[in-house]
Amino acid sequence: MAKINDYYQKKQLMEKLTEELHQLEQDNSLKRELEFEEKVRKLMKEYDKSSKDVLQVLGAIDPSISGAKADSTVGTRPKRPLKTYKNPNTGEIVKTRGGNHKTLNEWREKHGKETVQSWQLD
């Protein structure tokens, strides 16, 4: 009986999706978008250009387009923020972008992690 229940659920879902699709097809804004897409594809085919080529052209016109940006930043990530710690006992200052700093580790062993964390200036 589980198969028959599954069948009727899928049939109802399909009818619902068919109705939603029909409503979308009647939407004028969707029609305009589909028409635009079709014209762009025709132009690409006429000039023998790929999507990547089009993105490069658009990126030259407007650098904020993500396609142009992605090529220049492949494999990079933003730098970690610079953190500054000042030991109140010695006045020594440590600047680091990571947490595995030799002096910071020594301070943590000697004074405790929470205490050293409270010495952060930024």
Coordinates of N, CA and C in Angstrom, one line a residue:
M1 N 0.8 -1.2 0.0 CA 0.0 0.0 0.0 C 0.9 1.3 0.0
A2 N 2.1 1.1 0.4 CA 2.9 2.3 0.5 C 3.2 2.9 -0.9
K3 N 3.3 2.0 -1.9 CA 3.6 2.4 -3.3 C 2.4 3.2 -3.8
I4 N 1.2 2.8 -3.5 CA 0.0 3.5 -4.1 C -0.1 4.9 -3.4
N5 N 0.2 4.9 -2.1 CA 0.2 6.2 -1.5 C 1.2 7.2 -2.1
D6 N 2.4 6.6 -2.3 CA 3.4 7.4 -2.9 C 3.0 7.9 -4.3
Y7 N 2.4 7.0 -5.1 CA 1.9 7.3 -6.4 C 0.9 8.5 -6.4
Y8 N -0.1 8.5 -5.5 CA -1.1 9.5 -5.4 C -0.5 10.8 -4.9
Q9 N 0.5 10.7 -4.0 CA 1.1 12.0 -3.5 C 1.9 12.6 -4.7
K10 N 2.6 11.9 -5.4 CA 3.4 12.4 -6.5 C 2.5 12.9 -7.6
K11 N 1.4 12.3 -7.8 CA 0.4 12.7 -8.8 C -0.2 14.1 -8.4
Q12 N -0.5 14.2 -7.2 CA -1.0 15.5 -6.7 C 0.0 16.6 -6.8
L13 N 1.2 16.3 -6.4 CA 2.3 17.2 -6.5 C 2.5 17.6 -8.0
M14 N 2.5 16.7 -8.9 CA 2.6 17.0 -10.3 C 1.5 17.9 -10.8
E15 N 0.3 17.7 -10.4 CA -0.8 18.5 -10.8 C -0.6 19.9 -10.3
K16 N -0.2 20.0 -9.0 CA 0.1 21.3 -8.4 C 1.2 22.1 -9.2
L17 N 2.3 21.4 -9.5 CA 3.4 22.0 -10.2 C 3.0 22.4 -11.6
T18 N 2.1 21.6 -12.2 CA 1.6 21.9 -13.6 C 0.8 23.2 -13.5
E19 N 0.0 23.3 -12.5 CA -0.8 24.5 -12.4 C 0.1 25.8 -12.1
E20 N 1.1 25.6 -11.3 CA 2.0 26.7 -11.0 C 2.8 27.1 -12.2
L21 N 3.2 26.1 -13.0 CA 3.9 26.4 -14.3 C 3.0 27.1 -15.2
H22 N 1.8 26.7 -15.3 CA 0.8 27.4 -16.2 C 0.7 28.9 -15.8
Q23 N 0.6 29.1 -14.5 CA 0.4 30.5 -14.0 C 1.7 31.3 -14.4
L24 N 2.9 30.7 -14.2 CA 4.1 31.4 -14.5 C 4.2 31.7 -16.0
E25 N 3.7 30.8 -16.9 CA 3.7 31.0 -18.3 C 2.8 32.2 -18.7
Q26 N 1.9 32.5 -17.9 CA 1.0 33.6 -18.2 C 1.5 35.0 -17.7
D27 N 2.6 35.0 -16.9 CA 3.2 36.2 -16.3 C 3.9 36.9 -17.4
N28 N 3.6 38.2 -17.6 CA 4.2 39.0 -18.7 C 5.7 39.3 -18.4
S29 N 6.0 39.5 -17.1 CA 7.4 39.8 -16.8 C 8.3 38.6 -17.1
L30 N 7.8 37.4 -16.9 CA 8.5 36.2 -17.2 C 8.7 36.1 -18.7
K31 N 7.6 36.4 -19.4 CA 7.6 36.3 -20.9 C 8.7 37.2 -21.4
R32 N 8.8 38.4 -20.9 CA 9.8 39.4 -21.3 C 11.2 38.9 -21.0
E33 N 11.4 38.3 -19.8 CA 12.7 37.7 -19.5 C 13.1 36.6 -20.4
L34 N 12.2 35.7 -20.7 CA 12.5 34.6 -21.6 C 12.8 35.1 -23.0
E35 N 12.1 36.1 -23.4 CA 12.3 36.7 -24.7 C 13.7 37.3 -24.8
F36 N 14.1 38.0 -23.7 CA 15.4 38.6 -23.6 C 16.5 37.5 -23.7
E37 N 16.3 36.5 -22.9 CA 17.3 35.4 -22.9 C 17.4 34.7 -24.2
E38 N 16.3 34.6 -24.9 CA 16.3 34.0 -26.3 C 17.1 34.9 -27.2
K39 N 16.9 36.2 -27.1 CA 17.7 37.1 -28.0 C 19.2 37.1 -27.7
V40 N 19.5 37.1 -26.4 CA 20.9 37.0 -26.0 C 21.6 35.8 -26.6
R41 N 20.9 34.6 -26.4 CA 21.4 33.4 -26.9 C 21.6 33.4 -28.4
K42 N 20.7 34.0 -29.2 CA 20.8 34.2 -30.6 C 22.0 35.0 -30.9
L43 N 22.2 36.1 -30.2 CA 23.4 37.0 -30.5 C 24.7 36.2 -30.2
M44 N 24.7 35.5 -29.1 CA 25.9 34.7 -28.8 C 26.2 33.7 -29.9
K45 N 25.2 33.1 -30.4 CA 25.4 32.1 -31.5 C 25.8 32.8 -32.7
E46 N 25.2 33.9 -33.1 CA 25.5 34.7 -34.3 C 27.0 35.1 -34.3
Y47 N 27.4 35.6 -33.1 CA 28.8 36.0 -33.0 C 29.8 35.0 -32.5
D48 N 29.3 33.8 -32.3 CA 30.1 32.6 -31.8 C 30.8 33.0 -30.5
K49 N 30.1 33.4 -29.5 CA 30.6 33.8 -28.2 C 30.0 32.9 -27.1
S50 N 30.8 32.7 -26.1 CA 30.3 31.9 -25.0 C 29.8 32.8 -23.9
S51 N 29.2 32.2 -22.9 CA 28.7 33.0 -21.7 C 29.9 33.7 -21.0
K52 N 31.0 33.1 -21.0 CA 32.2 33.6 -20.4 C 32.7 34.9 -21.2
D53 N 32.6 34.8 -22.5 CA 33.0 36.0 -23.3 C 32.0 37.1 -23.0
V54 N 30.8 36.9 -22.9 CA 29.8 37.9 -22.6 C 30.0 38.5 -21.3
L55 N 30.3 37.7 -20.3 CA 30.6 38.2 -18.9 C 31.9 39.1 -18.9
Q56 N 32.9 38.7 -19.7 CA 34.1 39.5 -19.8 C 33.8 40.9 -20.4
V57 N 33.0 40.9 -21.4 CA 32.6 42.2 -22.1 C 31.8 43.0 -21.1
L58 N 30.8 42.4 -20.4 CA 30.0 43.1 -19.4 C 30.9 43.6 -18.2
G59 N 31.9 42.8 -17.8 CA 32.8 43.2 -16.8 C 33.6 44.4 -17.1
A60 N 34.0 44.5 -18.4 CA 34.7 45.7 -18.9 C 33.9 46.9 -18.8
I61 N 32.6 46.7 -19.1 CA 31.7 47.9 -19.0 C 31.4 48.2 -17.6
D62 N 31.1 47.2 -16.8 CA 30.7 47.5 -15.4 C 31.5 46.5 -14.5
P63 N 32.6 47.0 -13.8 CA 33.5 46.1 -13.0 C 32.8 45.5 -11.8
S64 N 31.6 45.9 -11.4 CA 30.9 45.3 -10.3 C 30.3 44.0 -10.6
I65 N 30.3 43.6 -11.9 CA 29.7 42.3 -12.3 C 30.6 41.2 -11.8
S66 N 30.0 40.2 -11.1 CA 30.7 39.2 -10.4 C 31.6 38.3 -11.3
G67 N 31.2 38.1 -12.6 CA 32.0 37.3 -13.5 C 33.4 37.8 -13.7
A68 N 33.5 39.1 -13.8 CA 34.8 39.7 -14.0 C 35.6 39.7 -12.8
K69 N 35.0 39.8 -11.6 CA 35.7 39.8 -10.4 C 36.2 38.4 -10.0
A70 N 35.5 37.4 -10.4 CA 35.8 36.0 -10.0 C 37.2 35.6 -10.6
D71 N 37.4 36.0 -11.9 CA 38.7 35.7 -12.5 C 39.9 36.2 -11.8
S72 N 39.8 37.4 -11.3 CA 41.0 38.0 -10.6 C 41.2 37.6 -9.2
T73 N 40.2 37.0 -8.6 CA 40.4 36.6 -7.2 C 40.3 35.1 -7.0
V74 N 40.6 34.3 -8.0 CA 40.5 32.9 -7.8 C 41.5 32.4 -6.8
G75 N 41.1 31.6 -5.8 CA 42.1 31.0 -4.9 C 42.5 31.9 -3.8
T76 N 42.0 33.1 -3.7 CA 42.4 34.0 -2.6 C 41.2 34.2 -1.6
R77 N 41.6 34.5 -0.4 CA 40.6 34.8 0.6 C 41.0 36.1 1.3
P78 N 40.1 36.8 2.0 CA 40.5 38.0 2.6 C 41.5 37.8 3.8
K79 N 42.3 38.7 4.1 CA 43.3 38.6 5.2 C 42.5 38.6 6.5
R80 N 43.1 37.9 7.4 CA 42.6 38.0 8.8 C 42.9 39.4 9.4
P81 N 42.0 39.8 10.3 CA 42.3 41.2 10.9 C 43.5 41.1 11.7
L82 N 44.3 42.2 11.8 CA 45.4 42.3 12.6 C 45.0 42.6 14.0
K83 N 45.5 41.8 14.9 CA 45.2 41.9 16.4 C 46.4 42.3 17.1
T84 N 46.2 43.3 18.0 CA 47.4 43.8 18.8 C 47.1 43.4 20.3
Y85 N 48.1 42.9 20.9 CA 48.1 42.6 22.3 C 49.2 43.3 23.0
K86 N 48.9 43.8 24.3 CA 49.9 44.5 25.0 C 50.0 43.9 26.4
N87 N 51.1 43.4 26.8 CA 51.3 42.8 28.1 C 51.5 43.9 29.1
P88 N 50.5 44.0 30.0 CA 50.6 45.1 31.0 C 51.7 45.0 32.0
N89 N 52.3 43.8 32.2 CA 53.4 43.6 33.1 C 54.7 44.1 32.5
T90 N 54.9 43.8 31.2 CA 56.2 44.1 30.6 C 56.1 45.3 29.6
G91 N 54.9 45.6 29.2 CA 54.7 46.6 28.2 C 55.0 46.2 26.8
E92 N 55.3 44.9 26.6 CA 55.6 44.3 25.3 C 54.3 44.3 24.4
I93 N 54.5 44.6 23.2 CA 53.4 44.6 22.2 C 53.6 43.5 21.2
V94 N 52.5 42.7 20.9 CA 52.5 41.7 19.9 C 51.4 42.0 18.9
K95 N 51.8 42.0 17.6 CA 50.8 42.2 16.5 C 50.8 40.9 15.7
T96 N 49.6 40.4 15.5 CA 49.5 39.1 14.8 C 48.2 39.0 14.0
R97 N 48.1 38.2 13.0 CA 46.9 37.9 12.2 C 46.4 36.5 12.5
G98 N 47.2 35.7 13.2 CA 46.8 34.4 13.6 C 46.9 34.2 15.1
G99 N 46.4 33.1 15.5 CA 46.4 32.8 17.0 C 47.6 32.0 17.4
N100 N 48.5 31.5 16.5 CA 49.6 30.6 16.8 C 50.9 31.4 16.8
H101 N 50.9 32.4 17.7 CA 52.1 33.3 17.8 C 53.0 32.8 19.0
K102 N 54.3 32.7 18.8 CA 55.1 32.1 19.8 C 55.0 32.9 21.1
T103 N 55.1 34.2 21.1 CA 55.0 35.0 22.3 C 53.7 34.9 23.0
L104 N 52.6 35.0 22.1 CA 51.2 34.8 22.7 C 51.1 33.5 23.4
N105 N 51.6 32.4 22.8 CA 51.5 31.1 23.4 C 52.2 31.0 24.7
E106 N 53.4 31.7 24.8 CA 54.1 31.7 26.1 C 53.3 32.5 27.1
W107 N 52.7 33.6 26.7 CA 51.9 34.4 27.7 C 50.7 33.5 28.1
R108 N 50.1 32.8 27.2 CA 48.9 32.0 27.5 C 49.3 30.9 28.5
E109 N 50.4 30.3 28.4 CA 50.9 29.3 29.3 C 51.1 29.9 30.7
K110 N 51.7 31.1 30.7 CA 52.1 31.7 32.0 C 50.9 32.3 32.7
H111 N 50.0 33.1 31.9 CA 49.0 33.9 32.5 C 47.6 33.3 32.3
G112 N 47.4 32.4 31.4 CA 46.1 31.9 31.1 C 45.5 32.5 29.8
K113 N 44.7 31.8 29.1 CA 44.1 32.2 27.9 C 43.2 33.4 28.0
E114 N 42.3 33.4 29.0 CA 41.4 34.5 29.2 C 42.1 35.8 29.5
T115 N 43.1 35.7 30.4 CA 43.9 36.9 30.8 C 44.5 37.5 29.6
V116 N 45.2 36.7 28.7 CA 45.9 37.2 27.6 C 44.9 37.8 26.6
Q117 N 43.7 37.2 26.5 CA 42.7 37.7 25.6 C 42.2 39.1 26.0
S118 N 42.2 39.3 27.3 CA 41.8 40.6 27.8 C 42.8 41.7 27.5
W119 N 44.0 41.3 27.1 CA 45.1 42.3 26.7 C 45.0 42.8 25.3
Q120 N 44.0 42.3 24.5 CA 43.8 42.7 23.1 C 43.4 44.1 23.1
L121 N 44.1 44.9 22.3 CA 43.8 46.3 22.2 C 42.7 46.7 21.2
D122 N 42.7 45.9 20.0 CA 41.7 46.3 19.0 C 40.4 45.8 19.2

